[in-house]
Short mmCIF file of C-alpha atoms in Angstrom, two decimals:
data_model
loop_
_atom_site.label_atom_id
_atom_site.label_comp_id
_atom_site.label_asym_id
_atom_site.label_seq_id
_atom_site.Cartn_x
_atom_site.Cartn_y
_atom_site.Cartn_z
CA MET A 1298 -5.96 -11.43 -14.46
CA ARG A 1299 -8.50 -9.28 -12.62
CA ALA A 1300 -7.71 -5.58 -12.44
CA SER A 1301 -6.90 -4.23 -9.01
CA SER A 1302 -9.05 -1.60 -7.32
CA ILE A 1303 -6.45 1.10 -8.00
CA ASP A 1304 -6.47 0.19 -11.70
CA ARG A 1305 -10.29 0.26 -11.86
CA MET A 1306 -10.37 3.69 -10.21
CA ALA A 1307 -7.60 4.95 -12.53
CA ASP A 1308 -9.44 3.65 -15.61
CA ARG A 1309 -12.62 5.45 -14.55
CA TRP A 1310 -10.65 8.68 -14.02
CA GLU A 1311 -8.82 8.43 -17.34
CA TYR A 1312 -11.83 7.45 -19.47
CA GLY A 1313 -14.07 10.05 -17.85
CA GLY A 1314 -11.58 12.92 -18.04
CA GLY A 1315 -11.49 13.07 -14.24
CA THR A 1316 -14.09 12.16 -11.65
CA ALA A 1317 -16.38 14.40 -9.64
CA ARG A 1318 -15.29 14.45 -6.01
CA ALA A 1319 -18.52 12.94 -4.60
CA LEU A 1320 -18.36 10.05 -7.09
CA TRP A 1321 -14.62 9.56 -6.45
CA THR A 1322 -15.19 9.44 -2.68
CA LYS A 1323 -18.01 6.90 -3.02
CA ASP A 1324 -15.85 4.80 -5.35
CA ALA A 1325 -12.83 5.00 -3.01
CA ILE A 1326 -14.89 3.97 0.03
CA GLY A 1327 -16.12 0.97 -1.97
CA HIS A 1328 -12.53 -0.08 -2.67
CA LEU A 1329 -11.26 0.09 0.91
CA ARG A 1330 -10.07 -3.36 1.92
CA LEU A 1331 -8.11 -4.93 4.75
CA GLY A 1332 -4.86 -3.05 5.19
CA ILE A 1333 -5.81 -0.01 3.10
CA GLN A 1334 -5.73 2.85 5.56
CA ALA A 1335 -6.76 5.41 2.94
CA ILE A 1336 -7.09 6.09 -0.77
CA GLU A 1337 -5.85 9.48 -1.93
CA TRP A 1338 -6.01 11.60 -5.05
CA VAL A 1339 -2.77 13.53 -5.34
CA ASP A 1340 -2.49 16.42 -7.81
CA ALA A 1341 0.26 16.77 -10.43
CA GLU A 1342 2.39 18.82 -8.00
CA GLY A 1343 2.32 16.07 -5.36
CA ARG A 1344 -0.27 17.54 -2.94
CA ILE A 1345 -2.92 15.31 -1.42
CA ARG A 1346 -6.24 16.87 -2.45
CA TRP A 1347 -8.80 14.17 -1.62
CA VAL A 1348 -8.70 11.29 0.85
CA ALA A 1349 -11.14 8.55 1.75
CA PRO A 1350 -12.06 7.93 4.42
CA GLU A 1351 -11.58 11.48 5.58
CA ALA A 1352 -12.12 10.62 9.25
CA GLY A 1353 -8.74 9.81 10.79
CA ASN A 1354 -6.89 11.09 7.72
CA GLU A 1355 -7.63 14.83 7.95
CA ALA A 1356 -3.99 15.64 8.70
CA VAL A 1357 -2.86 14.59 5.23
CA ILE A 1358 -5.17 16.84 3.20
CA GLY A 1359 -2.99 19.41 1.46
CA PHE A 1360 0.23 17.63 2.43
CA ASP A 1361 2.97 17.74 -0.22
CA LEU A 1362 4.16 14.16 -0.76
CA SER A 1363 7.20 15.44 -2.66
CA ARG A 1364 8.58 16.79 0.66
CA GLU A 1365 9.32 13.30 2.00
CA ALA A 1366 12.02 11.17 0.34
CA GLU A 1367 10.09 7.86 0.27
CA SER A 1368 6.86 9.29 -1.13
CA LYS A 1369 8.67 11.61 -3.56
CA ASN A 1370 10.58 8.63 -4.95
CA ALA A 1371 7.33 6.66 -5.32
CA LEU A 1372 5.65 9.52 -7.21
CA GLU A 1373 8.61 9.88 -9.57
CA ARG A 1374 8.75 6.15 -10.28
CA ALA A 1375 4.97 5.96 -10.80
CA ARG A 1376 4.97 8.81 -13.29
CA GLY A 1377 7.37 6.86 -15.52
CA ALA A 1378 5.66 3.48 -15.05
CA LYS A 1379 2.78 1.94 -16.93
CA ALA A 1380 1.45 0.22 -13.82
CA ALA A 1381 1.08 0.82 -10.10
CA ILE A 1382 4.34 0.90 -8.15
CA TYR A 1383 5.09 0.20 -4.48
CA SER A 1384 6.97 2.63 -2.26
CA ASP A 1385 9.53 1.72 0.35
CA GLN A 1386 8.34 1.16 3.92
CA MET A 1387 7.59 4.46 5.70
CA SER A 1388 5.90 6.08 8.68
CA PHE A 1389 2.58 7.77 7.94
CA ILE A 1390 1.55 11.27 9.03
CA GLN A 1391 -1.78 9.91 10.28
CA GLY A 1392 0.00 7.21 12.28
CA GLY A 1393 1.24 3.72 11.61
CA GLN A 1394 3.73 2.34 9.15
CA GLY A 1395 3.42 0.76 5.76
CA PHE A 1396 3.86 1.55 2.10
CA LEU A 1397 2.11 3.31 -0.74
CA VAL A 1398 0.76 1.80 -3.95
CA VAL A 1399 0.90 4.64 -6.49
CA ARG A 1400 -0.65 4.82 -9.96
CA ALA A 1401 -0.07 7.84 -12.22
CA LEU A 1402 -3.12 9.24 -14.03
CA SER A 1403 -3.48 10.82 -17.45
CA VAL A 1404 -6.36 12.46 -19.25
CA ALA A 1405 -6.16 12.80 -23.05
CA GLY A 1406 -2.41 12.09 -22.90
CA ARG A 1407 -1.81 14.78 -20.25
CA PHE A 1408 -0.44 13.84 -16.83
CA ASP A 1409 -3.20 14.39 -14.24
CA GLY A 1410 -1.84 13.38 -10.82
CA TYR A 1411 -1.91 10.10 -8.93
CA LEU A 1412 -4.10 7.63 -7.13
CA VAL A 1413 -2.47 6.39 -3.94
CA ASN A 1414 -3.42 3.46 -1.73
CA VAL A 1415 -2.00 3.88 1.77
CA ILE A 1416 -1.32 0.35 3.07
CA ASN A 1417 -0.82 -0.08 6.81
CA THR A 1418 1.26 -3.25 7.32
CA ASP A 1419 0.00 -3.85 10.88
CA HIS A 1420 -3.60 -3.83 9.63
CA LEU A 1421 -2.77 -5.85 6.52
CA PHE A 1422 -1.15 -8.73 8.38
CA ALA A 1423 -2.90 -8.55 11.79
CA GLY A 1424 -5.41 -11.35 11.15
CA LEU A 1425 -2.81 -13.70 9.70
CA SER A 1426 -0.37 -12.87 12.49
CA LYS A 1427 -2.93 -13.60 15.19
CA GLU A 1428 -3.85 -16.95 13.62
CA ILE A 1429 -0.20 -17.94 13.21
CA ALA A 1430 0.60 -16.93 16.82
CA THR A 1431 -2.22 -19.10 18.21
CA ARG A 1432 -0.56 -22.06 16.49
CA GLY A 1433 2.82 -21.26 18.12
CA TYR A 1434 4.65 -19.72 15.17
CA GLY A 1435 6.49 -16.51 14.45
CA LEU A 1436 5.94 -14.69 11.18
CA ASP A 1437 7.70 -12.14 9.03
CA VAL A 1438 6.94 -10.68 5.62
CA SER A 1439 9.47 -9.04 3.33
CA ARG A 1440 9.44 -7.43 -0.10
CA ASP A 1441 12.57 -7.51 -2.25
CA GLY A 1442 14.55 -8.60 0.81
CA VAL A 1443 13.36 -5.69 3.00
CA LEU A 1444 11.47 -6.67 6.15
CA LEU A 1445 7.98 -5.11 6.24
CA TYR A 1446 6.40 -6.91 9.16
CA ARG A 1447 7.43 -9.24 11.99
CA ARG A 1448 5.59 -10.82 14.90
CA GLY A 1449 6.82 -13.49 17.26
CA GLY A 1450 10.42 -12.41 17.75
CA VAL A 1451 13.39 -13.61 15.74
CA PRO A 1452 14.02 -17.32 15.16
CA ASP A 1453 16.61 -18.55 17.65
CA ALA A 1454 19.37 -21.06 16.96
CA ALA A 1455 17.07 -23.99 17.79
CA THR A 1456 14.24 -22.89 15.46
CA ALA A 1457 16.14 -21.17 12.61
CA GLY A 1458 16.59 -24.48 10.79
CA LEU A 1459 12.85 -25.13 11.03
CA ALA A 1460 11.86 -21.81 9.43
CA ARG A 1461 9.95 -22.14 6.15
CA SER A 1462 9.64 -19.45 3.49
CA PHE A 1463 6.88 -19.01 0.95
CA LYS A 1464 6.73 -16.74 -2.08
CA LEU A 1465 3.64 -14.53 -2.18
CA ASN A 1466 2.05 -13.61 -5.49
CA ILE A 1467 0.86 -9.99 -5.41
CA PRO A 1468 -0.91 -9.31 -8.73
CA VAL A 1469 -0.96 -5.50 -8.56
CA GLY A 1470 1.48 -3.42 -10.60
CA ASN A 1471 5.20 -3.82 -10.03
CA ALA A 1472 4.81 -5.50 -6.66
CA GLY A 1473 8.30 -6.96 -6.42
CA ASN A 1474 9.21 -10.23 -4.73
CA TRP A 1475 7.25 -10.89 -1.56
CA GLN A 1476 8.17 -13.59 0.92
CA LEU A 1477 6.44 -14.90 4.04
CA ARG A 1478 8.51 -16.81 6.60
CA LEU A 1479 7.19 -18.94 9.47
CA TRP A 1480 9.04 -20.62 12.35
CA PRO A 1481 8.05 -22.45 15.55
CA ASN A 1482 7.97 -20.04 18.45
CA GLN A 1483 6.16 -20.87 21.68
CA THR A 1484 6.31 -17.24 22.80
CA ALA A 1485 4.72 -15.92 19.58
#
């Protein structure tokens, strides 16, 4: 299995005993993909110290993630995990909604903060949603039974029996069980 971008960045940090900020920023920008609103380095106390891209994300620099229940829970779970973990769905300070992918860092066996991918669900599924809508379908995506994204309304009594669900394989950390559901919907 190919390592994810968050794992590659974490490996570089851990093997190098940290990463110079300019190199980290260049690396983070290179790992930005569809849906990733930002990549953050969070210190051991839970404060966001670096973010890429900085433009549009200035408001989060210095923010204490341990102040918010969803992000605090994600940090605590990541610190005890051996892989990246996924937070619950949340609203972001810089706007939008989504979830965090959090990977704890260590240098020479010492805890050294976190790498955090900020995933905006609207951006992540926008292209798929648009394509599905042009074909007359509604779409929703859930993780571990919790709805993350929906477009095209709710299936009505006539279309509920025609809905089809598909399991999604997300090969990054402890991703959980993802499911995509489609149904005919002429107003999608």
